[in-house]
PDB file of C-alpha atoms in Angstrom:
ATOM      1  CA  MET A  14     157.716 175.465 162.825  1.00  0.00           C
ATOM      2  CA  ALA A  15     160.993 177.233 163.535  1.00  0.00           C
ATOM      3  CA  ASN A  16     164.208 178.068 161.752  1.00  0.00           C
ATOM      4  CA  SER A  17     167.347 176.093 162.497  1.00  0.00           C
ATOM      5  CA  ASN A  18     169.470 177.223 165.445  1.00  0.00           C
ATOM      6  CA  ALA A  19     172.598 176.982 163.313  1.00  0.00           C
ATOM      7  CA  VAL A  20     174.467 180.246 162.812  1.00  0.00           C
ATOM      8  CA  PRO A  21     175.774 180.689 159.255  1.00  0.00           C
ATOM      9  CA  HIS A  22     178.845 182.675 158.314  1.00  0.00           C
ATOM     10  CA  SER A  23     178.141 186.361 157.758  1.00  0.00           C
ATOM     11  CA  PRO A  24     179.020 187.885 154.383  1.00  0.00           C
ATOM     12  CA  THR A  25     182.386 189.581 154.137  1.00  0.00           C
ATOM     13  CA  PRO A  26     183.801 191.937 151.486  1.00  0.00           C
ATOM     14  CA  ASP A  27     186.257 189.353 150.146  1.00  0.00           C
ATOM     15  CA  GLU A  28     183.471 186.831 149.502  1.00  0.00           C
ATOM     16  CA  PHE A  29     181.018 188.893 147.473  1.00  0.00           C
ATOM     17  CA  ASP A  30     181.820 191.147 144.556  1.00  0.00           C
ATOM     18  CA  LEU A  31     178.248 191.859 143.428  1.00  0.00           C
ATOM     19  CA  THR A  32     176.551 194.998 144.687  1.00  0.00           C
ATOM     20  CA  ALA A  33     173.214 194.811 142.874  1.00  0.00           C
ATOM     21  CA  ILE A  34     171.630 193.552 146.064  1.00  0.00           C
ATOM     22  CA  LEU A  35     172.405 196.916 147.652  1.00  0.00           C
ATOM     23  CA  LYS A  36     170.061 198.601 145.224  1.00  0.00           C
ATOM     24  CA  SER A  37     167.420 195.909 145.537  1.00  0.00           C
ATOM     25  CA  GLY A  38     164.508 198.160 146.186  1.00  0.00           C
ATOM     26  CA  VAL A  39     162.987 200.345 148.849  1.00  0.00           C
ATOM     27  CA  PRO A  40     159.544 201.989 148.814  1.00  0.00           C
ATOM     28  CA  GLY A  41     159.465 204.677 146.153  1.00  0.00           C
ATOM     29  CA  GLY A  42     162.853 203.734 144.769  1.00  0.00           C
ATOM     30  CA  PHE A  43     164.498 201.395 142.282  1.00  0.00           C
ATOM     31  CA  TRP A  44     162.917 197.952 142.049  1.00  0.00           C
ATOM     32  CA  PRO A  45     164.810 195.063 140.445  1.00  0.00           C
ATOM     33  CA  ASN A  46     163.350 193.150 137.510  1.00  0.00           C
ATOM     34  CA  GLN A  47     165.883 190.352 137.910  1.00  0.00           C
ATOM     35  CA  CYS A  48     166.919 187.955 140.620  1.00  0.00           C
ATOM     36  CA  PHE A  49     170.512 188.189 141.813  1.00  0.00           C
ATOM     37  CA  LEU A  50     171.790 185.168 143.721  1.00  0.00           C
ATOM     38  CA  LEU A  51     175.148 184.994 145.463  1.00  0.00           C
ATOM     39  CA  VAL A  52     176.371 181.468 146.248  1.00  0.00           C
ATOM     40  CA  VAL A  53     179.211 180.517 148.588  1.00  0.00           C
ATOM     41  CA  ALA A  54     180.004 176.850 149.255  1.00  0.00           C
ATOM     42  CA  ARG A  55     182.280 175.927 152.165  1.00  0.00           C
ATOM     43  CA  GLY A  56     184.083 172.758 153.148  1.00  0.00           C
ATOM     44  CA  LYS A  57     184.319 171.112 156.559  1.00  0.00           C
ATOM     45  CA  ASP A  58     187.222 173.386 157.486  1.00  0.00           C
ATOM     46  CA  GLY A  59     185.152 176.489 156.718  1.00  0.00           C
ATOM     47  CA  LYS A  60     187.214 177.400 153.674  1.00  0.00           C
ATOM     48  CA  ILE A  61     185.462 178.484 150.483  1.00  0.00           C
ATOM     49  CA  LEU A  62     185.185 175.772 147.827  1.00  0.00           C
ATOM     50  CA  THR A  63     183.436 177.962 145.269  1.00  0.00           C
ATOM     51  CA  LYS A  64     181.691 181.315 145.049  1.00  0.00           C
ATOM     52  CA  LYS A  65     179.643 182.658 142.190  1.00  0.00           C
ATOM     53  CA  VAL A  66     176.943 185.156 141.279  1.00  0.00           C
ATOM     54  CA  TYR A  67     173.857 184.221 139.257  1.00  0.00           C
ATOM     55  CA  LYS A  68     171.390 186.534 137.554  1.00  0.00           C
ATOM     56  CA  SER A  69     168.077 185.624 135.951  1.00  0.00           C
ATOM     57  CA  SER A  70     164.694 187.058 135.046  1.00  0.00           C
ATOM     58  CA  THR A  71     163.069 184.626 137.511  1.00  0.00           C
ATOM     59  CA  THR A  72     164.038 183.438 140.972  1.00  0.00           C
ATOM     60  CA  ALA A  73     163.501 179.780 140.037  1.00  0.00           C
ATOM     61  CA  LEU A  74     166.039 179.926 137.196  1.00  0.00           C
ATOM     62  CA  ALA A  75     168.652 181.667 139.333  1.00  0.00           C
ATOM     63  CA  TYR A  76     168.362 179.126 142.149  1.00  0.00           C
ATOM     64  CA  LYS A  77     168.201 176.216 139.686  1.00  0.00           C
ATOM     65  CA  LYS A  78     171.389 177.305 137.921  1.00  0.00           C
ATOM     66  CA  GLY A  79     173.185 177.759 141.221  1.00  0.00           C
ATOM     67  CA  ILE A  80     172.285 174.230 142.344  1.00  0.00           C
ATOM     68  CA  GLU A  81     173.096 172.668 138.968  1.00  0.00           C
ATOM     69  CA  ASP A  82     176.565 174.200 139.015  1.00  0.00           C
ATOM     70  CA  LEU A  83     177.223 172.759 142.471  1.00  0.00           C
ATOM     71  CA  ASP A  84     176.442 169.273 141.175  1.00  0.00           C
ATOM     72  CA  THR A  85     178.459 169.834 137.999  1.00  0.00           C
ATOM     73  CA  ASN A  86     181.520 170.885 139.995  1.00  0.00           C
ATOM     74  CA  MET A  87     181.173 167.811 142.257  1.00  0.00           C
ATOM     75  CA  LEU A  88     182.373 169.602 145.374  1.00  0.00           C
ATOM     76  CA  PHE A  89     183.904 167.074 147.744  1.00  0.00           C
ATOM     77  CA  GLY A  90     183.644 167.836 151.441  1.00  0.00           C
ATOM     78  CA  LEU A  91     180.801 170.336 151.009  1.00  0.00           C
ATOM     79  CA  LYS A  92     179.520 171.248 154.462  1.00  0.00           C
ATOM     80  CA  GLU A  93     177.851 174.642 154.210  1.00  0.00           C
ATOM     81  CA  LEU A  94     175.962 176.402 151.433  1.00  0.00           C
ATOM     82  CA  GLN A  95     175.347 180.111 151.907  1.00  0.00           C
ATOM     83  CA  LEU A  96     172.894 181.848 149.586  1.00  0.00           C
ATOM     84  CA  MET A  97     172.124 185.550 149.478  1.00  0.00           C
ATOM     85  CA  SER A  98     169.609 187.106 147.117  1.00  0.00           C
ATOM     86  CA  ASN A  99     167.488 190.163 146.569  1.00  0.00           C
ATOM     87  CA  PHE A 100     164.487 187.794 146.612  1.00  0.00           C
ATOM     88  CA  SER A 101     163.546 184.794 148.729  1.00  0.00           C
ATOM     89  CA  PRO A 102     162.992 181.598 146.700  1.00  0.00           C
ATOM     90  CA  CYS A 103     159.687 181.195 144.893  1.00  0.00           C
ATOM     91  CA  GLY A 104     157.718 177.959 145.223  1.00  0.00           C
ATOM     92  CA  ASP A 105     159.584 176.317 142.336  1.00  0.00           C
ATOM     93  CA  GLY A 106     162.949 177.515 143.620  1.00  0.00           C
ATOM     94  CA  SER A 107     162.182 176.095 147.062  1.00  0.00           C
ATOM     95  CA  LYS A 108     161.254 172.748 145.518  1.00  0.00           C
ATOM     96  CA  ILE A 109     164.567 172.616 143.648  1.00  0.00           C
ATOM     97  CA  LEU A 110     166.497 173.342 146.836  1.00  0.00           C
ATOM     98  CA  CYS A 111     164.547 170.801 148.906  1.00  0.00           C
ATOM     99  CA  GLU A 112     165.099 168.043 146.337  1.00  0.00           C
ATOM    100  CA  TRP A 113     168.817 168.825 146.191  1.00  0.00           C
ATOM    101  CA  LEU A 114     169.159 168.965 149.970  1.00  0.00           C
ATOM    102  CA  ALA A 115     167.430 165.588 150.352  1.00  0.00           C
ATOM    103  CA  LYS A 116     170.413 164.062 148.530  1.00  0.00           C
ATOM    104  CA  LYS A 117     173.052 166.009 150.491  1.00  0.00           C
ATOM    105  CA  GLU A 118     173.122 164.631 154.008  1.00  0.00           C
ATOM    106  CA  GLY A 119     175.014 166.795 156.466  1.00  0.00           C
ATOM    107  CA  VAL A 120     175.059 169.979 154.352  1.00  0.00           C
ATOM    108  CA  ASN A 121     173.889 173.111 156.165  1.00  0.00           C
ATOM    109  CA  VAL A 122     172.039 175.621 153.992  1.00  0.00           C
ATOM    110  CA  SER A 123     171.252 179.233 154.847  1.00  0.00           C
ATOM    111  CA  ILE A 124     169.423 181.826 152.756  1.00  0.00           C
ATOM    112  CA  ARG A 125     169.442 185.571 153.359  1.00  0.00           C
ATOM    113  CA  PHE A 126     167.148 187.777 151.297  1.00  0.00           C
ATOM    114  CA  ALA A 127     166.253 191.435 150.824  1.00  0.00           C
ATOM    115  CA  HIS A 128     162.592 190.892 149.859  1.00  0.00           C
ATOM    116  CA  LEU A 129     159.975 188.191 150.272  1.00  0.00           C
ATOM    117  CA  HIS A 130     159.205 187.152 146.710  1.00  0.00           C
ATOM    118  CA  ASN A 131     155.540 187.588 145.672  1.00  0.00           C
ATOM    119  CA  ILE A 132     154.057 187.128 149.131  1.00  0.00           C
ATOM    120  CA  HIS A 133     152.061 190.367 149.257  1.00  0.00           C
ATOM    121  CA  VAL A 134     150.487 190.050 145.806  1.00  0.00           C
ATOM    122  CA  GLN A 135     146.800 189.923 144.899  1.00  0.00           C
ATOM    123  CA  ALA A 136     147.221 186.514 143.216  1.00  0.00           C
ATOM    124  CA  HIS A 137     146.562 184.383 146.282  1.00  0.00           C
ATOM    125  CA  GLN A 138     147.642 181.084 144.713  1.00  0.00           C
ATOM    126  CA  VAL A 139     151.046 182.540 143.824  1.00  0.00           C
ATOM    127  CA  ALA A 140     151.536 183.898 147.345  1.00  0.00           C
ATOM    128  CA  GLU A 141     150.450 180.591 148.866  1.00  0.00           C
ATOM    129  CA  GLU A 142     152.805 178.516 146.692  1.00  0.00           C
ATOM    130  CA  ASN A 143     155.724 180.750 147.621  1.00  0.00           C
ATOM    131  CA  ALA A 144     154.852 180.718 151.333  1.00  0.00           C
ATOM    132  CA  VAL A 145     154.419 176.937 151.384  1.00  0.00           C
ATOM    133  CA  GLY A 146     157.796 176.648 149.657  1.00  0.00           C
ATOM    134  CA  LEU A 147     159.448 178.648 152.433  1.00  0.00           C
ATOM    135  CA  ARG A 148     157.843 176.430 155.066  1.00  0.00           C
ATOM    136  CA  LYS A 149     159.111 173.313 153.280  1.00  0.00           C
ATOM    137  CA  LEU A 150     162.624 174.746 153.180  1.00  0.00           C
ATOM    138  CA  VAL A 151     162.589 175.212 156.940  1.00  0.00           C
ATOM    139  CA  ASP A 152     161.176 171.704 157.395  1.00  0.00           C
ATOM    140  CA  SER A 153     164.189 170.497 155.390  1.00  0.00           C
ATOM    141  CA  GLY A 154     166.566 172.236 157.792  1.00  0.00           C
ATOM    142  CA  VAL A 155     167.265 175.420 155.817  1.00  0.00           C
ATOM    143  CA  LEU A 156     167.901 178.594 157.809  1.00  0.00           C
ATOM    144  CA  LEU A 157     165.923 181.506 156.331  1.00  0.00           C
ATOM    145  CA  GLN A 158     166.725 185.070 157.344  1.00  0.00           C
ATOM    146  CA  ALA A 159     165.770 188.532 156.206  1.00  0.00           C
ATOM    147  CA  LEU A 160     168.865 190.677 155.773  1.00  0.00           C
ATOM    148  CA  SER A 161     169.907 192.373 158.994  1.00  0.00           C
ATOM    149  CA  ASP A 162     171.616 195.641 159.877  1.00  0.00           C
ATOM    150  CA  TYR A 163     174.914 193.768 160.129  1.00  0.00           C
ATOM    151  CA  ASP A 164     174.454 192.209 156.688  1.00  0.00           C
ATOM    152  CA  TRP A 165     173.850 195.615 155.114  1.00  0.00           C
ATOM    153  CA  LEU A 166     176.905 197.013 156.893  1.00  0.00           C
ATOM    154  CA  GLN A 167     179.031 194.257 155.371  1.00  0.00           C
ATOM    155  CA  LEU A 168     177.553 194.837 151.921  1.00  0.00           C
ATOM    156  CA  LEU A 169     178.065 198.589 152.151  1.00  0.00           C
ATOM    157  CA  MET A 170     181.731 197.909 152.856  1.00  0.00           C
ATOM    158  CA  ILE A 171     181.918 196.063 149.536  1.00  0.00           C
ATOM    159  CA  ASP A 172     180.411 198.808 147.400  1.00  0.00           C
ATOM    160  CA  ARG A 173     182.303 201.879 148.508  1.00  0.00           C
ATOM    161  CA  GLY A 174     180.836 203.773 145.577  1.00  0.00           C
ATOM    162  CA  PHE A 175     177.313 203.328 146.906  1.00  0.00           C
ATOM    163  CA  ALA A 176     176.364 206.391 148.910  1.00  0.00           C
ATOM    164  CA  ALA A 177     173.655 205.190 151.277  1.00  0.00           C
ATOM    165  CA  LYS A 178     171.718 208.247 152.361  1.00  0.00           C
ATOM    166  CA  ASP A 179     169.993 208.363 155.728  1.00  0.00           C
ATOM    167  CA  GLU A 180     166.591 208.267 154.029  1.00  0.00           C
ATOM    168  CA  TRP A 181     167.513 205.094 152.125  1.00  0.00           C
ATOM    169  CA  ILE A 182     168.836 203.447 155.283  1.00  0.00           C
ATOM    170  CA  ALA A 183     165.666 204.311 157.203  1.00  0.00           C
ATOM    171  CA  LYS A 184     163.423 202.875 154.475  1.00  0.00           C
ATOM    172  CA  ARG A 185     165.598 199.790 154.141  1.00  0.00           C
ATOM    173  CA  LYS A 186     165.359 199.184 157.888  1.00  0.00           C
ATOM    174  CA  GLN A 187     161.559 199.301 157.662  1.00  0.00           C
ATOM    175  CA  VAL A 188     161.609 196.735 154.854  1.00  0.00           C
ATOM    176  CA  ASP A 189     163.979 194.464 156.797  1.00  0.00           C
ATOM    177  CA  GLU A 190     161.802 194.594 159.909  1.00  0.00           C
ATOM    178  CA  ARG A 191     158.676 193.870 157.867  1.00  0.00           C
ATOM    179  CA  ASN A 192     160.409 190.951 156.140  1.00  0.00           C
ATOM    180  CA  LYS A 193     161.445 189.464 159.468  1.00  0.00           C
ATOM    181  CA  LYS A 194     157.964 189.839 160.953  1.00  0.00           C
ATOM    182  CA  ASP A 195     156.192 188.431 157.891  1.00  0.00           C
ATOM    183  CA  LEU A 196     158.594 185.496 157.624  1.00  0.00           C
ATOM    184  CA  GLU A 197     157.988 184.593 161.269  1.00  0.00           C
ATOM    185  CA  GLU A 198     154.223 184.706 160.720  1.00  0.00           C
ATOM    186  CA  ILE A 199     154.443 182.551 157.587  1.00  0.00           C
ATOM    187  CA  LEU A 200     156.475 179.918 159.421  1.00  0.00           C
ATOM    188  CA  GLN A 201     154.466 179.911 162.643  1.00  0.00           C
ATOM    189  CA  THR A 202     150.860 180.400 161.556  1.00  0.00           C
ATOM    190  CA  THR A 203     148.356 177.572 161.803  1.00  0.00           C
ATOM    191  CA  CYS A 204     146.147 179.245 159.194  1.00  0.00           C
ATOM    192  CA  LEU A 205     148.325 180.258 156.260  1.00  0.00           C
ATOM    193  CA  ASP A 206     145.348 181.351 154.149  1.00  0.00           C
ATOM    194  CA  ASP A 207     144.229 184.042 156.601  1.00  0.00           C
ATOM    195  CA  THR A 208     147.806 185.127 157.297  1.00  0.00           C
ATOM    196  CA  LEU A 209     148.495 185.780 153.616  1.00  0.00           C
ATOM    197  CA  LYS A 210     145.224 187.668 153.189  1.00  0.00           C
ATOM    198  CA  ASN A 211     146.221 189.977 156.047  1.00  0.00           C
ATOM    199  CA  MET A 212     149.655 190.533 154.479  1.00  0.00           C
ATOM    200  CA  ARG A 213     148.288 191.424 151.054  1.00  0.00           C
ATOM    201  CA  LEU A 214     149.408 194.886 149.941  1.00  0.00           C
ATOM    202  CA  TYR A 215     148.295 194.972 146.304  1.00  0.00           C
TER     203      TYR A 215
END
C-alpha cells in the first residue's frame, strides 16, 4: 500500500490565516484539545474556489463539517481538495472522507497533519480503527503526509508573531520525522496489530 504519486499544492501565506496549527504540540509543551482543520478547494485551473477554517472538539466533527460545507456550496469544477490539520483523521473522519470521495470522481485529495491522531494510545481498538481509516483513505487515492520542514516554513511566514525558538524547532522536527516513519509503517505493514503494539507510547 502506497500513497499517491500526485504532488499537492504547498500552503502559502495568502491561503491560510489560521496559526493554531503552529502551536499544535511538541513534547513537554502546549497540547491542543481541539481539532483545527484548514480546507482549500481548487478548480481545474488551480484557482481557489473556497477556503475555510474549521474547529471542533473532535476530529470527526471538524472533517464532517468541512465536507458538508463543500456539498452545500456545490462547487462546480472542483479538482483538488487540500486539507491541513493538527491531527490526522480519526476512523470516523476517514469514513466520511472516503464516502464523499467515492461520489467525486476525478477530485484529488491531500491531507497534511501535525500529529497522528490516537495511534500511540493504550486503547488498542481506538488505535486500530484510526490506523485502518488511514489505510482506507490511501486505498481511495488520498495523499497523506506528515507536515514537512517546508510546510512549517510556510506556516511560520504566516504567523510573524510566533517566535519559534531553536528548541521548539528541534522538537517539532523529531515529531515530524516520527510521524512520517509511523505513517509509512501503518500503510506498509502486513501485520497491523503488531505494528500498533510496537508504536504504543502510553
